[in-house]
Amino acid sequence: RGYFRTGQMEQIKKRITSDAHEIMPACEFFYYLLCRPKELRLIKIQDINFDNWTIKIRWDVGKNTSVNKVNRFVVIPNALKEIIGVKK
């Protein structure tokens, strides 16, 4: 248990891009947005705000937000903007 080391990350990235390239965008979203699989799967179009570059994780979807019924907002980082094709 623990974080992946840099060498391990490179091996994982190489393996995914060569053998299962179609799941790479999902992996990048998980990594950059720190979303859980269920949260990412249940994001709706209206939850994405390109004006302030945030994604709303609704309280009924998020693991830690369902207790106090408060939505969580995740900022889309510049690295992810480049991946999805947005120029800075």
Short mmCIF file of C-alpha atoms in Angstrom, two decimals:
data_model
loop_
_atom_site.label_atom_id
_atom_site.label_comp_id
_atom_site.label_asym_id
_atom_site.label_seq_id
_atom_site.Cartn_x
_atom_site.Cartn_y
_atom_site.Cartn_z
CA ARG A 1 0.00 0.00 0.00
CA GLY A 2 1.15 3.48 -0.75
CA TYR A 3 1.79 5.86 -3.59
CA PHE A 4 3.21 4.71 -6.90
CA ARG A 5 6.84 5.64 -7.42
CA THR A 6 7.85 7.50 -10.59
CA GLY A 7 9.19 4.37 -12.27
CA GLN A 8 6.00 2.48 -11.50
CA MET A 9 3.89 5.33 -12.90
CA GLU A 10 5.87 5.28 -16.15
CA GLN A 11 5.40 1.52 -16.49
CA ILE A 12 1.68 1.80 -15.84
CA LYS A 13 1.29 4.65 -18.31
CA LYS A 14 3.25 2.80 -20.99
CA ARG A 15 1.21 -0.36 -20.48
CA ILE A 16 -2.13 1.44 -20.59
CA THR A 17 -1.27 3.49 -23.68
CA SER A 18 -0.08 0.43 -25.59
CA ASP A 19 -2.56 -2.25 -24.46
CA ALA A 20 -5.67 -0.39 -23.33
CA HIS A 21 -5.44 3.11 -24.76
CA GLU A 22 -9.20 3.64 -24.61
CA ILE A 23 -9.16 3.79 -20.79
CA MET A 24 -6.31 6.32 -20.60
CA PRO A 25 -8.62 9.40 -20.59
CA ALA A 26 -10.58 7.96 -17.66
CA CYS A 27 -7.34 7.28 -15.77
CA GLU A 28 -6.21 10.86 -16.38
CA PHE A 29 -9.52 12.23 -15.11
CA PHE A 30 -9.23 10.10 -11.95
CA TYR A 31 -5.67 11.27 -11.42
CA TYR A 32 -6.09 14.98 -12.08
CA LEU A 33 -9.51 15.47 -10.50
CA LEU A 34 -9.06 13.10 -7.54
CA CYS A 35 -12.48 11.62 -8.27
CA ARG A 36 -13.71 8.22 -7.26
CA PRO A 37 -14.95 5.95 -10.09
CA LYS A 38 -18.59 6.35 -9.10
CA GLU A 39 -18.25 10.14 -8.93
CA LEU A 40 -16.67 10.32 -12.38
CA ARG A 41 -19.23 7.95 -13.86
CA LEU A 42 -22.18 9.98 -12.57
CA ILE A 43 -20.98 13.45 -13.58
CA LYS A 44 -23.56 15.15 -15.79
CA ILE A 45 -22.95 17.73 -18.48
CA GLN A 46 -24.57 20.44 -16.34
CA ASP A 47 -22.05 19.68 -13.57
CA ILE A 48 -19.15 20.93 -15.72
CA ASN A 49 -18.60 24.70 -15.69
CA PHE A 50 -16.11 25.91 -18.29
CA ASP A 51 -16.50 29.55 -17.20
CA ASN A 52 -14.68 28.96 -13.91
CA TRP A 53 -13.19 25.52 -14.79
CA THR A 54 -14.90 23.49 -12.09
CA ILE A 55 -16.80 20.23 -11.90
CA LYS A 56 -19.54 19.81 -9.33
CA ILE A 57 -19.63 16.50 -7.47
CA ARG A 58 -23.21 16.30 -6.27
CA TRP A 59 -23.80 15.45 -2.62
CA ASP A 60 -25.84 12.36 -3.46
CA VAL A 61 -22.94 10.96 -5.53
CA GLY A 62 -19.88 11.89 -3.48
CA LYS A 63 -18.67 9.63 -0.69
CA ASN A 64 -17.82 12.33 1.86
CA THR A 65 -20.43 14.87 0.79
CA SER A 66 -23.52 12.73 1.43
CA VAL A 67 -23.19 13.09 5.21
CA ASN A 68 -23.71 16.85 5.27
CA LYS A 69 -25.52 17.10 1.90
CA VAL A 70 -23.11 19.67 0.46
CA ASN A 71 -21.86 19.61 -3.12
CA ARG A 72 -18.10 19.43 -3.67
CA PHE A 73 -16.41 21.41 -6.44
CA VAL A 74 -13.26 20.18 -8.16
CA VAL A 75 -11.07 22.60 -10.12
CA ILE A 76 -9.98 21.40 -13.56
CA PRO A 77 -6.15 21.82 -13.55
CA ASN A 78 -4.16 23.17 -16.51
CA ALA A 79 -2.63 19.75 -17.19
CA LEU A 80 -6.10 18.28 -17.74
CA LYS A 81 -7.12 21.24 -19.90
CA GLU A 82 -4.21 20.41 -22.22
CA ILE A 83 -5.26 16.75 -22.37
CA ILE A 84 -8.84 17.59 -23.36
CA GLY A 85 -7.56 20.02 -25.98
CA VAL A 86 -8.14 23.42 -24.41
CA LYS A 87 -5.48 26.02 -25.07
CA LYS A 88 -4.39 28.16 -22.15
#
